[in-house]
Short mmCIF file of C-alpha atoms in Angstrom, two decimals:
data_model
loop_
_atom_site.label_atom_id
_atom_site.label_comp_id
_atom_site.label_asym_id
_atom_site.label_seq_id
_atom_site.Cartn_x
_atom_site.Cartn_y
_atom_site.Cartn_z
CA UNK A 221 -9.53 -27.36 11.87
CA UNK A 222 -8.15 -25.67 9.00
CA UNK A 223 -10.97 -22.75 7.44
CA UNK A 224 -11.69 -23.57 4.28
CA UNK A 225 -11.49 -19.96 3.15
CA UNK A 226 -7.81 -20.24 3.97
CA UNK A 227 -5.99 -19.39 0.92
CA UNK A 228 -1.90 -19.64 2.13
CA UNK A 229 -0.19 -21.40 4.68
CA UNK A 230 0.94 -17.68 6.84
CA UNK A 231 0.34 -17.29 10.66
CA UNK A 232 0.01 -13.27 10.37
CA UNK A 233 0.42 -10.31 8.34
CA UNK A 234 1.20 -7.22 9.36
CA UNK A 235 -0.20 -3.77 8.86
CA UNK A 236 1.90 -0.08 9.28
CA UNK A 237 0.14 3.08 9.93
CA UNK A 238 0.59 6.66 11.74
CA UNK A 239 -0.04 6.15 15.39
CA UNK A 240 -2.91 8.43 15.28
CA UNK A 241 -4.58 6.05 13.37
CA UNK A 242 -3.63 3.37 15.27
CA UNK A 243 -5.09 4.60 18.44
CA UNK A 244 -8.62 5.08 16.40
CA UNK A 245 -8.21 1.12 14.99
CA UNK A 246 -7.47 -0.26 18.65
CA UNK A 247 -10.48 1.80 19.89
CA UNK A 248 -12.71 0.61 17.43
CA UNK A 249 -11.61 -2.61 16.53
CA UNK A 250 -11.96 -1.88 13.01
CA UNK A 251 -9.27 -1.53 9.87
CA UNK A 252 -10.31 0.88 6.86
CA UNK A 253 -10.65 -0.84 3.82
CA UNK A 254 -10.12 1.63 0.63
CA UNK A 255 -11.07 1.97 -2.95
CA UNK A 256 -8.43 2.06 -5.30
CA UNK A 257 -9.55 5.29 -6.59
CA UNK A 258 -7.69 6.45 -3.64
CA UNK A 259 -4.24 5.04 -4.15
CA UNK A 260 -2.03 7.73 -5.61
CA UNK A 261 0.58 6.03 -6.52
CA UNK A 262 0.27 5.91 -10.75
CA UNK A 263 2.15 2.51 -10.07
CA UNK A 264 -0.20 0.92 -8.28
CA UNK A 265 -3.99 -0.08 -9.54
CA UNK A 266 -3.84 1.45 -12.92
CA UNK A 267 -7.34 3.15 -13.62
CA UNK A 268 -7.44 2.83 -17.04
CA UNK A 269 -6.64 -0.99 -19.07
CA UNK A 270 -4.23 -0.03 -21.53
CA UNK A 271 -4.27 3.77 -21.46
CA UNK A 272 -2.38 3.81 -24.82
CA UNK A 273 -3.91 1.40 -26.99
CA UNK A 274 -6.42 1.91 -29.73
CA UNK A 275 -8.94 -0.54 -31.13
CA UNK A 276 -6.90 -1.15 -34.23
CA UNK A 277 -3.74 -1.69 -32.36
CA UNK A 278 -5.42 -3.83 -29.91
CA UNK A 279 -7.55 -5.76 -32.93
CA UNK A 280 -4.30 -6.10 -34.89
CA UNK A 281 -2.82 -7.82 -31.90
CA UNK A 282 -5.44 -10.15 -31.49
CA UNK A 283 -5.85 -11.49 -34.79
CA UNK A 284 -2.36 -12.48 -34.83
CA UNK A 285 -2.85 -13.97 -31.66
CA UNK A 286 -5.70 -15.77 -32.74
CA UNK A 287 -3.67 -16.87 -35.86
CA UNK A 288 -0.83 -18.12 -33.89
CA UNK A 289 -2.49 -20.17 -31.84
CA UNK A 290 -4.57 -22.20 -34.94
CA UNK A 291 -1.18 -22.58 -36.15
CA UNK A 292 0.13 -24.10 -33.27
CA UNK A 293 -3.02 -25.21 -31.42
CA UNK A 294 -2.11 -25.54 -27.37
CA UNK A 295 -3.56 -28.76 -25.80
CA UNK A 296 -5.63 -26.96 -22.91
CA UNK A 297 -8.29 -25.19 -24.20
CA UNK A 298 -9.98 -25.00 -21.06
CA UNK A 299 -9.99 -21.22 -20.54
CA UNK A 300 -10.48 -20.21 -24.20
CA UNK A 301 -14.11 -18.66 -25.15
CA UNK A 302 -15.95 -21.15 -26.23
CA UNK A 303 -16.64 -21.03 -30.23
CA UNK A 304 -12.41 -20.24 -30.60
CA UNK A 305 -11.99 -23.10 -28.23
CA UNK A 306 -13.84 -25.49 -30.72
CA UNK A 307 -11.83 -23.73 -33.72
CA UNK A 308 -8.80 -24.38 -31.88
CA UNK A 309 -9.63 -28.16 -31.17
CA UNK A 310 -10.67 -28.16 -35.07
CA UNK A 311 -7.08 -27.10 -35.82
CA UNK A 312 -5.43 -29.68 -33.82
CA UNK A 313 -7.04 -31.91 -36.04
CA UNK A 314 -5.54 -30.57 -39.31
CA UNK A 315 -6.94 -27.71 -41.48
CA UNK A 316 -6.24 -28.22 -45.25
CA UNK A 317 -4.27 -25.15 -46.66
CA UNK A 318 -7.43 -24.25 -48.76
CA UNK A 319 -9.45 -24.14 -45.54
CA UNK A 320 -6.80 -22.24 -43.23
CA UNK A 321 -6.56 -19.70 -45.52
CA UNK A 322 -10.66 -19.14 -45.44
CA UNK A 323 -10.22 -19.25 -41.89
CA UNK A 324 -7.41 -16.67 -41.40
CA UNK A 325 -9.43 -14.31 -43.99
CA UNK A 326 -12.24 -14.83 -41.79
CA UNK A 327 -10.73 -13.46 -38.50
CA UNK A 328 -8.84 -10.74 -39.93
CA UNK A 329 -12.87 -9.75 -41.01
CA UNK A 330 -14.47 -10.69 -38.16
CA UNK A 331 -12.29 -12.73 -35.56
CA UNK A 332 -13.15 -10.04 -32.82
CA UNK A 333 -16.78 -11.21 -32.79
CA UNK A 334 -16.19 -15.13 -31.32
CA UNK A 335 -13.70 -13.66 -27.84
CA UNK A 336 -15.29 -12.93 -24.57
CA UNK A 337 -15.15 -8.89 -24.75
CA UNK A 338 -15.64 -7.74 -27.80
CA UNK A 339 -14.54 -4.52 -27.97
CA UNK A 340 -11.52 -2.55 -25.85
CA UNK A 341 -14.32 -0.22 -24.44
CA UNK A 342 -15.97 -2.57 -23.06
CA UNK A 343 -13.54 -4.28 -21.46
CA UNK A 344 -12.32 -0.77 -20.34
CA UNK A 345 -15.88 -0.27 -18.66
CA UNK A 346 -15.75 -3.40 -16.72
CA UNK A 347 -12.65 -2.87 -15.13
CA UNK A 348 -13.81 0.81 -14.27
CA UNK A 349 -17.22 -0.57 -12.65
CA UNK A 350 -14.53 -2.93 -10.61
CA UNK A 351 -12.69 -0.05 -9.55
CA UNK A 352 -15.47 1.86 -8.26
CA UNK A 353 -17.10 -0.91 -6.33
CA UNK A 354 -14.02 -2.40 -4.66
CA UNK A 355 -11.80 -2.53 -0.92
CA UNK A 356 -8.32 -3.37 -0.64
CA UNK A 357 -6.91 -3.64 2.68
CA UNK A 358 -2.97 -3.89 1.87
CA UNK A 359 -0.48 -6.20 4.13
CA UNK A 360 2.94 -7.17 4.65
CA UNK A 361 4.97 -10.26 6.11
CA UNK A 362 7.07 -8.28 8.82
CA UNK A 363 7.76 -5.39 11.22
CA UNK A 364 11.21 -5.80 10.27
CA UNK A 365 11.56 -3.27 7.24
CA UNK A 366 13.38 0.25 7.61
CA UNK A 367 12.06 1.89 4.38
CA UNK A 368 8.55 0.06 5.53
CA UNK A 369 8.71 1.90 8.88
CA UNK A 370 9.58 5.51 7.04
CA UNK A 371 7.53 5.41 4.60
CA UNK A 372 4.08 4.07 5.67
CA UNK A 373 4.78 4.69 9.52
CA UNK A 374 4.91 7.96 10.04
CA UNK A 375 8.88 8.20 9.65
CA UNK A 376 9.37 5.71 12.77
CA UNK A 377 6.87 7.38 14.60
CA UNK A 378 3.84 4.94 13.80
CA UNK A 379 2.95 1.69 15.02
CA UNK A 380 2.72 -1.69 13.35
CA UNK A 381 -0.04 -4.19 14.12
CA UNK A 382 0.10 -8.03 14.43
CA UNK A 383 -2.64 -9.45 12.92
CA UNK A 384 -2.95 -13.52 13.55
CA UNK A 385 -4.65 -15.66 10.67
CA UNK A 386 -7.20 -17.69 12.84
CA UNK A 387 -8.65 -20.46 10.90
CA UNK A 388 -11.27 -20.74 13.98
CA UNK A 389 -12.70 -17.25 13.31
CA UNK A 390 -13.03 -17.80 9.49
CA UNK A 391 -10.58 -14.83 9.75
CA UNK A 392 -10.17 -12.30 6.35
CA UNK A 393 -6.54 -12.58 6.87
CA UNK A 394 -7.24 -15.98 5.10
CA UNK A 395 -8.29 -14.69 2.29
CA UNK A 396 -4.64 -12.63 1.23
CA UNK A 397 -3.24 -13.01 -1.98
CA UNK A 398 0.68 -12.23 -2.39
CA UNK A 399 1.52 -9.34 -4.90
CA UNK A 400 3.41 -10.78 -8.12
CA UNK A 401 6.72 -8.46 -8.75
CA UNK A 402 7.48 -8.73 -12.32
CA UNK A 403 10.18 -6.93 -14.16
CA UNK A 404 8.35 -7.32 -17.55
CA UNK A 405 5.88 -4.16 -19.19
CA UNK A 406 2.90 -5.67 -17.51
CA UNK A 407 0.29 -7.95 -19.54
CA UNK A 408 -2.83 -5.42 -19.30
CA UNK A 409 -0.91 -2.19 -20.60
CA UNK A 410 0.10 -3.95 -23.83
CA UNK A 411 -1.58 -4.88 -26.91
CA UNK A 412 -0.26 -8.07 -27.14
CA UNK A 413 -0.94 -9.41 -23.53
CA UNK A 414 -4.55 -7.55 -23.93
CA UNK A 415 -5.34 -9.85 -26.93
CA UNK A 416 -4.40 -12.34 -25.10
CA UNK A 417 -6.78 -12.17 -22.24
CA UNK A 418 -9.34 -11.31 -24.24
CA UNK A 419 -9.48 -14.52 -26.24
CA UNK A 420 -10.55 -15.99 -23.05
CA UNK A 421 -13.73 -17.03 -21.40
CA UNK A 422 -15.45 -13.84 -19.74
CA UNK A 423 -15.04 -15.93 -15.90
CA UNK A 424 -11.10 -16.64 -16.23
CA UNK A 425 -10.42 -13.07 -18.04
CA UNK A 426 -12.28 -11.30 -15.60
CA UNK A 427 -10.24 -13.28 -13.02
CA UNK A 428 -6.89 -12.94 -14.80
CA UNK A 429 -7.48 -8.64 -15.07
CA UNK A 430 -8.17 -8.71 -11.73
CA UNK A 431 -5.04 -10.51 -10.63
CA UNK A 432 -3.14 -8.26 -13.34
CA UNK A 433 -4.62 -5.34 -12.65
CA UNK A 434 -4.75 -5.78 -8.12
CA UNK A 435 -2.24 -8.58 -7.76
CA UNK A 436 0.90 -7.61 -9.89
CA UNK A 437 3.32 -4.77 -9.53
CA UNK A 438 6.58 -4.05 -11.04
CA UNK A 439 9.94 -5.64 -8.99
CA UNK A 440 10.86 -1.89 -8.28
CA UNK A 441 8.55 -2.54 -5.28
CA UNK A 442 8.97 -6.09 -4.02
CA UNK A 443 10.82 -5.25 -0.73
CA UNK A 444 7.42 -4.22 0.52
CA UNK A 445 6.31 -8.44 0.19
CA UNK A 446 2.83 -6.87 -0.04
CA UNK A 447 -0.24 -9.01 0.19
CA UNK A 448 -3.71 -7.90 -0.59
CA UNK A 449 -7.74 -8.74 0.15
CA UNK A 450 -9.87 -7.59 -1.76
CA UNK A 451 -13.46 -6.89 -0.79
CA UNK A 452 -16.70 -4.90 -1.84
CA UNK A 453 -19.01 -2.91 0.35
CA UNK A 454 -21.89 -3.52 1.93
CA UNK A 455 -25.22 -2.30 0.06
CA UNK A 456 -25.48 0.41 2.89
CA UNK A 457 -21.86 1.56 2.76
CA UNK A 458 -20.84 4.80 0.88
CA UNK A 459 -18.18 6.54 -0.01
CA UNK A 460 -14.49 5.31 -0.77
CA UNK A 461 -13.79 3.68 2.46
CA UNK A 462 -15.00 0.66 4.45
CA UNK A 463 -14.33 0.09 8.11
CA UNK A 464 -14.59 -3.56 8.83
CA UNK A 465 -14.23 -5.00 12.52
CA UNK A 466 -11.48 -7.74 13.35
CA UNK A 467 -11.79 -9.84 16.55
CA UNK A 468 -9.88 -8.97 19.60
CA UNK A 469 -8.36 -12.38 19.47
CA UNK A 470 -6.83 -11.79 16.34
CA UNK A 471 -4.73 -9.04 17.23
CA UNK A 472 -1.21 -10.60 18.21
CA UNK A 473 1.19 -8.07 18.58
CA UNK A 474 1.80 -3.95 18.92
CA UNK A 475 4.93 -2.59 17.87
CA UNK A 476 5.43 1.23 18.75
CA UNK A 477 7.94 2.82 16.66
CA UNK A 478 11.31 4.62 18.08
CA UNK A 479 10.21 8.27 17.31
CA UNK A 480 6.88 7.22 18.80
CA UNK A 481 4.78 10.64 20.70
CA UNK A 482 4.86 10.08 23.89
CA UNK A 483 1.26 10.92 24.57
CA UNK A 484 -0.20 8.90 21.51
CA UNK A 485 2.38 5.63 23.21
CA UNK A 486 0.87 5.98 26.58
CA UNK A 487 -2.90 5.75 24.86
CA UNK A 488 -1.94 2.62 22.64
CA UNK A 489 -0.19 1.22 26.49
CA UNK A 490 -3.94 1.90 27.96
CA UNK A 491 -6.04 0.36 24.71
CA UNK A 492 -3.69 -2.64 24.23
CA UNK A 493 -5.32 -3.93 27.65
CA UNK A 494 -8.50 -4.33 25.95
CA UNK A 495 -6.45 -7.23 23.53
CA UNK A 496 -5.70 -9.68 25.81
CA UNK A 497 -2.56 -11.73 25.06
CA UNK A 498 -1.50 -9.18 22.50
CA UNK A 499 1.89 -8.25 22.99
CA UNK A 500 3.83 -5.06 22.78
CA UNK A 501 6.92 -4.00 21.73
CA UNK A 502 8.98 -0.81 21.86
CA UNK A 503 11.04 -0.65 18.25
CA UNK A 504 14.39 0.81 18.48
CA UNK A 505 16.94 1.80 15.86
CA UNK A 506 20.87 0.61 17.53
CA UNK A 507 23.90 2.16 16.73
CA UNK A 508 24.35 -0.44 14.38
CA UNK A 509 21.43 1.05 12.01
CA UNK A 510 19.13 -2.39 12.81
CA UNK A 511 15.56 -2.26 14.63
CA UNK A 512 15.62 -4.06 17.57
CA UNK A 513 12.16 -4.80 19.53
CA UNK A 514 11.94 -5.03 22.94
CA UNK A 515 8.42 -6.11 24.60
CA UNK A 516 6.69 -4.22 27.50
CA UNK A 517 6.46 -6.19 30.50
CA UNK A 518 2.84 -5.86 32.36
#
C-alpha cells in the first residue's frame, strides 16, 4: 500500500561519502543529518535573505508590486495576505480613477503595513531561526556520476549507498524533494522577487522561502540531480548534527569505489552481512573512462 507520506514516485536515492564514514553508518545504522550552518559552499543555503537589500529598496519594490497587481488584478488570490487579497478582489471589480489614485497614495504611505512580514528584518529573523533549528540529509538519483564519485567520495575511494524508498516502513526517503536548477538571479536575493513573497500569506511565504531558500540552486550544479529532506531535531538533540537510524531493510545496495583501501573494503565486506539482501558492488573505472560495477558474489 502506497505511504501516504510518499511525496515522488522514486524507488531509491543514493547517498556518497568517504568510506570511513561509511563503515561508521553500516555499523550504526544511522545517516547524519546536518544543519545548514555547516554547508560551506556560499552557493548553497544562503544564510542571510537578500544580503544586499535595504528596507527602502526592498519597500520601493513592493509598492510597485503591490501597484501592479491592482492594476492588473490576477484571478487567484488564494495565497495573497488577506486584507491585499480583498483590495485585490475590490480592483477586479473596477476602481474609479479618483479612488485608485487614493489608493496608490495610500500604499506608497503605508502599503507595507497590510503584507504578511512587515518589515525585511523580520523576515530576515525568521529565516535565521529556520536555519538554526534545521537537518538536511542531501541525495542523489545514481551511482553513476564521475565528478559525483571525486568530489563527495573521497576521489573514488568512498562508497555509495543504496537506499530503497519503502512505502511499508513509512520510510524518510519518501519525504525527498528534488532541487530546482534555475539559471535566473534567484527570487529571495532580489528586491523584486522579495516583494513578491512578501505580499503573501505568512503559511505559503514561509513555505515558498523555504523551497527558495533549501530547494533551489543555480543550473551550474544540476548534474548532481540532488534531492533533499529536511528535518528538525529532537528536543534532546544538540549541536549541528543529527544521527537518525534507517532500517536494515532499506539498505539496497553497496558500491565500493575503484581506489577503495583495502582494509576499510574488507570491513564494509564483513558489515554488509548484517543487511541482508543488500547487494555489493566493486566500481571500476575501464579504459574507456566509464564506471563499470561489478557485484560480489557470496
Amino acid at each position: 500500500m502506497k505511504s501516504p507520506l510518499r511525496r515522488h514516485e522514486r524507488a531509491n536515492f543514493f547517498k556518497y561519502m568517504p568510506a570511513s564514514t561509511a563503515a561508521i553508518v553500516l555499523k550504526n545504522k544511522t545517516l547524519q543529518w546536518s544543519s545548514p550552518l555547516t554547508f560551506n559552499d556560499p552557493f548553497d543555503v544562503p544564510r542571510e535573505i537578500a544580503a544586499g537589500a535595504t528596507r527602502d529598496d526592498l519597500y520601493s519594490a513592493l509598492t510597485e508590486y503591490m501597484l501592479s497587481l491592482l492594476r492588473n488584478p490576477p484571478q487567484d488570490t488564494s495565497e495573497f495576505a488577506k486584507d491585499f487579497r480583498l483590495l485585490i478582489e475590490a480592483a477586479r471589480q473596477g476602481f474609479s480613477e479618483e479612488l485608485h489614485r487614493a489608493i496608490e497614495t495610500d500604499l506608497k504611505t503605508n502599503g507595507q503595513s497590510i503584507v504578511a512580514f512587515n518589515t525585511l528584518d523580520e523576515l530576515r529573523a525568521q529565516w535565521k531561526d529556520l536555519l538554526s533549528t534545521m537537518r538536511i540529509l542531501c541525495l542523489t538519483e545514481s551511482a553513476k556520476h564521475a565528478a559525483m564519485w571525486y568530489h563527495y567520495a573521497d576521489k573514488y575511494s568512498g562508497v555509495v549507498l543504496e537506499f530503497n524508498c519503502l512505502d511499508n516502513f513509512d520510510s524518510p526517503f519518501l519525504l525527498a524533494t528534488a532541487v530546482d536548477y534555475v539559471d535566473e538571479k534567484l527570487p529571495h536575493d532580489n528586491e523584486t522577487g522579495l516583494a513578491k513573497i512578501m505580499c503573501l500569506d505568512t503559511p505559503f511565504a514561509t513555505r515558498r522561502m523555504m523551497h527558495l531558500g533549501l530547494y533551489t540552486k543555480f543550473s551550474d550544479w544540476s548534474y548532481e540531480k540532488e534531492w533533499r529532506i529536511v528535518d528538525f531535531p529532537k528536543s534532546t538533540e544538540i549541536g549541528l548534527y543529527s544521527y537518525n537510524h534507517f532500517n536494515a531493510q532499506e539498505l539496497a545496495s553497496i558500491y565500493l569505489g575503484p581506489r577503495i583501501d583495502q582494509a576499510v573494503r574488507s570491513e564494509i565486506l564483513e558489515l554488509s552481512k548484517d543487511f541482508g539482501d543488500a547487494r555489493v558492488f566493486d566500481v571500476r573505472i575501464e579504459p574507456t573512462r566509464e564506471l563499470s560495477f561489478t557485484v560480489i558474489e557470496g
